[in-house]
Amino acid sequence: MTGPRRAVSVGGYYVTAGALAILFLYPLVWSGWASVHAGGRFSMENYRSLFTYRDGIGTYLVNSMVVTGLTVAGTLAVSLLGGYAFGRFSFPGKNVLFLATLAILMVPYPTILIPLYVFLGDLHLQNSLIGLSLVLVMFQLPFATFMMRNAFEAVPQELEDSALVDGCGTFGALMRVLVHAVRPAVVTVGLFAFLAAWNEFFAALILLNSSDKFTLPVAVVAMEGHSFGSIDYPTMQAGVVFMAIPCLVLFLILQRSYVRGFMSGALKG
């Protein structure tokens, strides 16, 4: 590539990257700036209001952590076993069952929340963090199983055969050898499940009734001002920043595994 063409190519790269960075980072930077301003000056009053709102931010934070933890654990456990079965074994109806699993993605999940709410009532799990977690796990499973199946199919069969020859059973080979081979996909699935559960609003709004069970997104959106019917937008901005911090930290820590898992799993098959 000649000098002028290379300069144009490099310039185009930086212009595109800069535009995308501004597009994605501007809302977050603006929210951070707005959250530390009150009355036209720097102030932490919005965060003080956030931490003292109704049952206290600690209650909603614990609720979100419980829901997110259960969702991530349930999604990883089920998708790991499901992906292993679809990726490494042959059994009658395998393709039909896998397509049926993926077909759940075609159903807009808000349309089935009311039937699920009634079903959770039959299980005595209405207005329950466990019930909400089970619903979120169900929503995550199609994509997670797809990712894990592709990851397991990319692992050489010789690796599993070696583990079996060394005395591992099927489950032992999965837990001691194959899980390490598909670790980037596990990280990707776990991060997706975390983001979905941590930011989930609509399902939590429908399935949770009492304020002491609210998760952070529901509590932040429900923040009322001092006058009847008004929304406390400055405090809401502080809540948005508070919710975004764990997501940013996790992404920065796991970005390398996240990208590797996505490239090796989602783009295959």
CSV table of N, CA, C and O in Angstrom, one decimal, residues 30-41 43-51 220 223-226 230-242:
chain,number,residue,atom,x,y,z
A,30,TRP,N,-22.1,11.7,30.2
A,30,TRP,CA,-23.1,12.7,30.5
A,30,TRP,C,-23.8,12.3,31.8
A,30,TRP,O,-24.1,13.2,32.7
A,31,SER,N,-24.2,11.0,32.0
A,31,SER,CA,-24.9,10.6,33.2
A,31,SER,C,-24.0,10.8,34.4
A,31,SER,O,-24.4,11.2,35.5
A,32,GLY,N,-22.7,10.5,34.2
A,32,GLY,CA,-21.8,10.7,35.4
A,32,GLY,C,-21.6,12.1,35.8
A,32,GLY,O,-21.6,12.5,36.9
A,33,TRP,N,-21.6,13.0,34.7
A,33,TRP,CA,-21.5,14.4,35.0
A,33,TRP,C,-22.8,14.9,35.7
A,33,TRP,O,-22.7,15.7,36.7
A,34,ALA,N,-23.9,14.5,35.2
A,34,ALA,CA,-25.2,15.0,35.7
A,34,ALA,C,-25.4,14.5,37.2
A,34,ALA,O,-26.1,15.1,38.0
A,35,SER,N,-24.9,13.3,37.5
A,35,SER,CA,-25.1,12.7,38.8
A,35,SER,C,-24.4,13.5,39.9
A,35,SER,O,-24.7,13.3,41.1
A,36,VAL,N,-23.3,14.2,39.6
A,36,VAL,CA,-22.6,14.9,40.6
A,36,VAL,C,-22.8,16.4,40.5
A,36,VAL,O,-21.9,17.2,40.9
A,37,HIS,N,-23.9,16.8,39.9
A,37,HIS,CA,-24.2,18.3,39.9
A,37,HIS,C,-25.7,18.5,40.4
A,37,HIS,O,-26.6,17.7,40.1
A,38,ALA,N,-25.8,19.4,41.3
A,38,ALA,CA,-27.1,19.8,41.8
A,38,ALA,C,-27.2,21.3,42.0
A,38,ALA,O,-26.3,21.9,42.6
A,39,GLY,N,-28.2,21.9,41.4
A,39,GLY,CA,-28.3,23.4,41.5
A,39,GLY,C,-27.2,24.1,40.8
A,39,GLY,O,-26.8,25.2,41.2
A,40,GLY,N,-26.6,23.5,39.7
A,40,GLY,CA,-25.6,24.1,38.9
A,40,GLY,C,-24.2,24.1,39.5
A,40,GLY,O,-23.3,24.8,39.1
A,41,ARG,N,-24.0,23.3,40.6
A,41,ARG,CA,-22.6,23.2,41.2
A,41,ARG,C,-22.4,21.7,41.5
A,41,ARG,O,-23.3,20.9,41.6
A,43,SER,N,-21.9,18.5,43.5
A,43,SER,CA,-22.5,18.1,44.8
A,43,SER,C,-22.7,16.6,44.7
A,43,SER,O,-23.0,16.0,43.7
A,44,MET,N,-22.6,16.0,45.9
A,44,MET,CA,-22.9,14.5,46.0
A,44,MET,C,-24.3,14.3,46.6
A,44,MET,O,-24.6,13.2,47.1
A,45,GLU,N,-25.1,15.3,46.6
A,45,GLU,CA,-26.5,15.2,47.1
A,45,GLU,C,-27.3,14.1,46.5
A,45,GLU,O,-28.1,13.4,47.1
A,46,ASN,N,-27.1,14.0,45.1
A,46,ASN,CA,-27.9,13.0,44.4
A,46,ASN,C,-27.6,11.6,44.9
A,46,ASN,O,-28.4,10.7,45.0
A,47,TYR,N,-26.3,11.3,45.2
A,47,TYR,CA,-25.9,10.0,45.8
A,47,TYR,C,-26.4,9.8,47.2
A,47,TYR,O,-26.7,8.7,47.6
A,48,ARG,N,-26.4,10.9,48.0
A,48,ARG,CA,-27.0,10.8,49.4
A,48,ARG,C,-28.4,10.5,49.3
A,48,ARG,O,-28.9,9.6,50.1
A,49,SER,N,-29.2,11.1,48.3
A,49,SER,CA,-30.6,10.7,48.2
A,49,SER,C,-30.8,9.3,47.7
A,49,SER,O,-31.7,8.6,48.2
A,50,LEU,N,-29.9,8.8,46.8
A,50,LEU,CA,-29.9,7.5,46.4
A,50,LEU,C,-29.8,6.5,47.5
A,50,LEU,O,-30.5,5.5,47.6
A,51,PHE,N,-28.8,6.7,48.3
A,51,PHE,CA,-28.5,5.7,49.4
A,51,PHE,C,-29.5,5.7,50.5
A,51,PHE,O,-29.5,4.8,51.3
A,220,VAL,N,-34.7,2.2,41.0
A,220,VAL,CA,-34.2,3.4,40.4
A,220,VAL,C,-35.3,4.1,39.6
A,220,VAL,O,-35.5,5.3,39.6
A,223,MET,N,-38.1,6.0,41.5
A,223,MET,CA,-37.8,7.0,42.5
A,223,MET,C,-38.6,8.3,42.2
A,223,MET,O,-38.7,8.8,41.1
A,224,GLU,N,-39.3,8.7,43.2
A,224,GLU,CA,-40.2,9.8,43.1
A,224,GLU,C,-39.6,11.1,43.7
A,224,GLU,O,-38.8,11.0,44.6
A,225,GLY,N,-40.0,12.2,43.2
A,225,GLY,CA,-39.6,13.5,43.7
A,225,GLY,C,-40.4,13.9,44.9
A,225,GLY,O,-41.2,13.1,45.5
A,226,HIS,N,-40.1,15.1,45.4
A,226,HIS,CA,-40.8,15.6,46.6
A,226,HIS,C,-42.3,16.0,46.3
A,226,HIS,O,-43.1,16.1,47.2
A,230,SER,N,-44.0,13.4,40.5
A,230,SER,CA,-42.8,13.8,39.8
A,230,SER,C,-41.7,12.7,40.0
A,230,SER,O,-41.7,12.0,41.0
A,231,ILE,N,-40.8,12.7,39.0
A,231,ILE,CA,-39.7,11.7,39.1
A,231,ILE,C,-38.4,12.5,39.5
A,231,ILE,O,-38.1,13.6,39.0
A,232,ASP,N,-37.6,11.9,40.4
A,232,ASP,CA,-36.4,12.5,40.8
A,232,ASP,C,-35.3,12.2,39.9
A,232,ASP,O,-34.5,11.2,40.1
A,233,TYR,N,-35.2,12.9,38.8
A,233,TYR,CA,-34.3,12.6,37.7
A,233,TYR,C,-32.8,12.7,38.2
A,233,TYR,O,-32.0,11.8,37.8
A,234,PRO,N,-32.4,13.7,38.9
A,234,PRO,CA,-31.0,13.7,39.4
A,234,PRO,C,-30.6,12.5,40.2
A,234,PRO,O,-29.5,11.9,39.9
A,235,THR,N,-31.5,12.0,41.1
A,235,THR,CA,-31.2,10.8,41.8
A,235,THR,C,-31.2,9.6,40.9
A,235,THR,O,-30.4,8.7,41.1
A,236,MET,N,-32.1,9.6,39.9
A,236,MET,CA,-32.1,8.5,39.0
A,236,MET,C,-30.8,8.4,38.2
A,236,MET,O,-30.3,7.3,37.9
A,237,GLN,N,-30.2,9.6,37.9
A,237,GLN,CA,-28.9,9.6,37.2
A,237,GLN,C,-27.9,8.9,38.0
A,237,GLN,O,-27.0,8.2,37.6
A,238,ALA,N,-27.9,9.3,39.3
A,238,ALA,CA,-26.9,8.7,40.3
A,238,ALA,C,-27.1,7.1,40.3
A,238,ALA,O,-26.2,6.4,40.4
A,239,GLY,N,-28.4,6.7,40.3
A,239,GLY,CA,-28.7,5.3,40.3
A,239,GLY,C,-28.2,4.6,39.0
A,239,GLY,O,-27.7,3.5,39.1
A,240,VAL,N,-28.3,5.3,37.9
A,240,VAL,CA,-27.8,4.7,36.6
A,240,VAL,C,-26.3,4.5,36.7
A,240,VAL,O,-25.8,3.4,36.3
A,241,VAL,N,-25.6,5.5,37.2
A,241,VAL,CA,-24.2,5.4,37.3
A,241,VAL,C,-23.8,4.3,38.2
A,241,VAL,O,-22.9,3.5,38.0
A,242,PHE,N,-24.5,4.2,39.4
A,242,PHE,CA,-24.2,3.2,40.4
A,242,PHE,C,-24.4,1.8,39.8
A,242,PHE,O,-23.6,0.9,40.1
